[in-house]
Short mmCIF file of C-alpha atoms in Angstrom, two decimals:
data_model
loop_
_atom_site.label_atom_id
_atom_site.label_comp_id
_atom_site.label_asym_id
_atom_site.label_seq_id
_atom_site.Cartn_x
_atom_site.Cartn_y
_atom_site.Cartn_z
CA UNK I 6 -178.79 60.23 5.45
CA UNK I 7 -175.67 58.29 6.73
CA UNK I 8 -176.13 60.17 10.12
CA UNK I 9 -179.57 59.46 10.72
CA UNK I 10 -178.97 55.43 9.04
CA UNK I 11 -176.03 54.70 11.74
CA UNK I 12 -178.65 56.44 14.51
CA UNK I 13 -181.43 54.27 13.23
CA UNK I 14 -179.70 50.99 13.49
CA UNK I 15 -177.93 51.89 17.04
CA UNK I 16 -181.88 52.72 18.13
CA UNK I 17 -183.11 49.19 16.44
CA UNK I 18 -180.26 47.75 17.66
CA UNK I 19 -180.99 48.73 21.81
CA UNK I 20 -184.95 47.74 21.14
CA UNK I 21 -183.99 44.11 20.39
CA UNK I 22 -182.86 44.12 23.93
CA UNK I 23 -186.09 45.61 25.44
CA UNK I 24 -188.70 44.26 23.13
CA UNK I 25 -191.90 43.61 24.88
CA UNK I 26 -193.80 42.27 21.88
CA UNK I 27 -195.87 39.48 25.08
CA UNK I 28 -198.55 41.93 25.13
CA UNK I 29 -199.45 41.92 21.25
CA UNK I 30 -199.15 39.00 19.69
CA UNK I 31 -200.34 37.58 15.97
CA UNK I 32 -204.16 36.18 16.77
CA UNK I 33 -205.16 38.74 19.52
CA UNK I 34 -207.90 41.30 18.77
CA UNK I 35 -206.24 44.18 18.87
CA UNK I 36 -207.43 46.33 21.66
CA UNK I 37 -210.19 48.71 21.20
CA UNK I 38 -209.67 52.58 20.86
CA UNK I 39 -210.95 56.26 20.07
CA UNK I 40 -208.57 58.57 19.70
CA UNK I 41 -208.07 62.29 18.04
CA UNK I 42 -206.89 62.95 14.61
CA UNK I 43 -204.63 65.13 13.62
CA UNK I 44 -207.39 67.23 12.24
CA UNK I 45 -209.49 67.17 15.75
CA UNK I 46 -211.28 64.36 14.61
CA UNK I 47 -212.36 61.37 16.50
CA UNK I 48 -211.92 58.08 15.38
CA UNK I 49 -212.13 54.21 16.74
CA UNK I 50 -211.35 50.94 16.51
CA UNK I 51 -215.25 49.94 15.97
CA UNK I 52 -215.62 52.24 12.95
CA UNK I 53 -212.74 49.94 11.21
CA UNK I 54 -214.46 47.15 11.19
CA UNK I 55 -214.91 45.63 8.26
CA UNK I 56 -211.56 46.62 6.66
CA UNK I 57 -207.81 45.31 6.42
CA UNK I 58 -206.19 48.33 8.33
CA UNK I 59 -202.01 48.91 8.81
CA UNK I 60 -200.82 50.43 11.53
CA UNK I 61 -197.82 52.29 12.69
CA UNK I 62 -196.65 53.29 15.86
CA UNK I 63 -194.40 55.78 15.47
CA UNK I 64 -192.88 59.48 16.93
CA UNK I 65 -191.14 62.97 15.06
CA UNK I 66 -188.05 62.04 16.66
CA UNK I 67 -187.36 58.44 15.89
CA UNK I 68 -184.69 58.00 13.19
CA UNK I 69 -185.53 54.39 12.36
CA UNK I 70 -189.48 55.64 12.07
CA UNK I 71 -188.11 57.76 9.61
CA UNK I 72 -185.94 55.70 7.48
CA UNK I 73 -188.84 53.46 7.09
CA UNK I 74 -191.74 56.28 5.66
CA UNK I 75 -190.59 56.34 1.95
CA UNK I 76 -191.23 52.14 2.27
CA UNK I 77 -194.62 52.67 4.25
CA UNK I 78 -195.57 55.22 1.49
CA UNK I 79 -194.85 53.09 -1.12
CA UNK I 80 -197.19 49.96 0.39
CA UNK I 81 -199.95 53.06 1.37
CA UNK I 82 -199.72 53.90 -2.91
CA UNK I 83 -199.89 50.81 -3.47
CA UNK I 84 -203.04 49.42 -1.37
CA UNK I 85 -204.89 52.76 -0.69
CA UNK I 86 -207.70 51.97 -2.60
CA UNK I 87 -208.03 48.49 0.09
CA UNK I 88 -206.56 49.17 2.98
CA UNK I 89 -206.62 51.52 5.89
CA UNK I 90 -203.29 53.26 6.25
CA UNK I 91 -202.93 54.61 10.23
CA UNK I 92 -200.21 56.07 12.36
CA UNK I 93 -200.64 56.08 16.17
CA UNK I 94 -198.09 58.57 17.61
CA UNK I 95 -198.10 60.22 21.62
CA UNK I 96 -196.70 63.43 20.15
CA UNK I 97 -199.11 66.43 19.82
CA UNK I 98 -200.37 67.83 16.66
CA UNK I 99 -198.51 70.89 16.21
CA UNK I 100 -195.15 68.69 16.60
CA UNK I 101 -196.60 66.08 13.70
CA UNK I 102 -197.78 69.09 11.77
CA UNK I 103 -194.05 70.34 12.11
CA UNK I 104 -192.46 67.16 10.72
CA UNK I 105 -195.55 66.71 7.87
CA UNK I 106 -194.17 70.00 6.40
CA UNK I 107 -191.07 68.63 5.94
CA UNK I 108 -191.46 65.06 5.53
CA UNK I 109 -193.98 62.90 3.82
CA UNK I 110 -195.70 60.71 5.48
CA UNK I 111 -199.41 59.24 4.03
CA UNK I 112 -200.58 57.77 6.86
CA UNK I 113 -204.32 58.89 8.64
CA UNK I 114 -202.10 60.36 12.07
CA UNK I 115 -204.18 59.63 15.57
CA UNK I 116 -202.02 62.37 17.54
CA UNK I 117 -201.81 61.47 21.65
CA UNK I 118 -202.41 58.58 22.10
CA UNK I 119 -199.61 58.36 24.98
CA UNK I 120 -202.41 55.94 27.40
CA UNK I 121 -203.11 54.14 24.42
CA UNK I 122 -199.49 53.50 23.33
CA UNK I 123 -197.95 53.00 27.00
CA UNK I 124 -201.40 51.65 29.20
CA UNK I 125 -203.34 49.82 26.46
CA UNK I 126 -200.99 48.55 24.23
CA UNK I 127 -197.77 48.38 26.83
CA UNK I 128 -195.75 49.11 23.57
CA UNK I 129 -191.71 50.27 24.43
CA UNK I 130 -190.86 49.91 20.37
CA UNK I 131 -190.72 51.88 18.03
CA UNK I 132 -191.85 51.73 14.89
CA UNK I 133 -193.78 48.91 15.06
CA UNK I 134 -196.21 47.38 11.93
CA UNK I 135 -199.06 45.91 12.56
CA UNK I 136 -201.80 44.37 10.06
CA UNK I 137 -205.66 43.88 11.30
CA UNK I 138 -208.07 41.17 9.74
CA UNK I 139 -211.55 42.92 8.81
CA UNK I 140 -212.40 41.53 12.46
CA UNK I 141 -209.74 44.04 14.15
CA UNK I 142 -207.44 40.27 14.50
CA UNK I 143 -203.93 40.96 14.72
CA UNK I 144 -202.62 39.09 11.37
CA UNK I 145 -198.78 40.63 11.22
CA UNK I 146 -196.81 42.19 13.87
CA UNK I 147 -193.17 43.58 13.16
CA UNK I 148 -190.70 46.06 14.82
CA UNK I 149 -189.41 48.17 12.27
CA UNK I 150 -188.88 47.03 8.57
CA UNK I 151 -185.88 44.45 8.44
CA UNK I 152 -182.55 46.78 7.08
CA UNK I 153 -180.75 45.57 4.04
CA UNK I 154 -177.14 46.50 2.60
CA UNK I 155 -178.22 48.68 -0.60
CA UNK I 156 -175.79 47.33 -2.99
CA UNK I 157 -175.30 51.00 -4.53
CA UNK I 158 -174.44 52.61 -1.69
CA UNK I 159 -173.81 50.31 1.18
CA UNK I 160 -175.79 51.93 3.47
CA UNK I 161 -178.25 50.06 5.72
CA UNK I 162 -182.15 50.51 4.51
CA UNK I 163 -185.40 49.28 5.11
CA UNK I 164 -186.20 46.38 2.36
CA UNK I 165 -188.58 47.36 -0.40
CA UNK I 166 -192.17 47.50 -0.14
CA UNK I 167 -192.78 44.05 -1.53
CA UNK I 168 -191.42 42.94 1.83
CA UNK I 169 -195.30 43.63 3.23
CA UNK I 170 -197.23 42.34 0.13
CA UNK I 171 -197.79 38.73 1.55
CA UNK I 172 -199.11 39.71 4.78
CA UNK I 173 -201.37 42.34 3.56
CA UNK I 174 -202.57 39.66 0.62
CA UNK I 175 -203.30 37.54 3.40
CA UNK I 176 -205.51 39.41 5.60
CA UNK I 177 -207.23 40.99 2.12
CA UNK I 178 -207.95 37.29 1.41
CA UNK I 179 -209.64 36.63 4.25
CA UNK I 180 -213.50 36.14 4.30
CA UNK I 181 -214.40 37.89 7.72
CA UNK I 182 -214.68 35.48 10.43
CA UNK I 183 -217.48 34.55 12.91
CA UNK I 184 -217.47 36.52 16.07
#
C-alpha cells in the first residue's frame, strides 16, 4: 500500500502541472455520448437524463485511480438507490475484467471510450470526478479525491466519503431546469 501511495501522489503530483480542466468546466452540459459496457451493452448520455449521475474517468493502471475506489465505493453504497454510479475508462474489457477480479470497484464500467476520453472530452487527468444535474449540467468537477495524512498510519489517503456528500446533495436538490 505504501508503494502504490508514494506512486499515487508522484502521478497527482505531475497532473497538477498538465491539468487541462478549460475544456470541462462546472456549468457546461457535459458532452453527449454512447458508448459500450463492459457487458457489450450500449449506453448514452440521453438515456441519463433525468438522473444525478457520478462519473469517473479512470484506467487498470493508475495508482491514484486506485487509492481512491474504496472512497468511490463507499459514496456508490451510500447513494445507489439515487444516483447513477459510472466509470469511463479507454482500456478494453478483458483488461477491466482482469482488475474487477481482483479489485472492487461498483461503478457501471463504459470500456473504450479512448475518442471519447481524448477527442470529446480532451481529458489528460486521471481520475477525474464529475457530478451531472438531472439535465446532464456539469455541477462538480475534481481531479482525484484531495489526500489526507491518516493520523494512524501517516500515510497519504484519499479523504472520506463525506468529502462528496455536499455536491451530490446539491445536484439531488435540484428541481430539473428548463431547457
Amino acid at each position: 500500500m505504501k508503494k502504490i501511495s508514494i506512486i499515487g501522489l508522484l502521478f497527482f503530483s505531475l497532473n497538477l502541472f498538465s491539468q487541462e480542466m478549460a475544456s470541462l468546466k462546472v456549468g457546461d452540459k457535459f458532452p453527449g455520448f454512447q458508448l459500450e459496457t463492459i457487458d457489450g451493452n450500449l449506453i448514452s448520455l440521453e438515456s441519463l437524463k433525468g438522473k444525478v449521475v457520478f462519473i469517473n474517468l479512470w484506467f487498470t493502471r493508475c495508482p491514484p485511480c486506485i487509492l481512491e475506489m474504496p472512497t468511490l465505493n463507499e459514496v456508490q453504497n451510500i447513494y445507489k438507490d439515487r444516483v447513477e454510479f459510472i466509470s469511463i475508462t479507454f482500456d478494453q474489457a478483458n483488461e477491466v475484467n482482469r482488475f474487477l477480479a481482483k479489485r472492487e470497484f461498483k461503478f457501471q464500467h463504459l470500456i473504450n471510450a479512448k475518442d471519447f476520453l481524448f477527442g470529446d472530452l480532451k481529458n489528460t487527468e486521471y481520475p477525474k470526478n464529475i457530478i451531472l444535474d438531472r439535465t446532464g449540467t456539469i455541477t462538480f468537477l475534481e481531479g482525484s479525491l484531495p489526500f489526507i495524512k491518516d493520523p494512524k498510519t501517516g500515510e497519504m489517503v484519499p479523504v472520506s466519503h463525506p468529502f462528496l456528500k455536499p455536491p451530490l446533495e446539491k445536484a439531488l436538490s435540484q428541481k430539473e431546469r428548463q431547457k
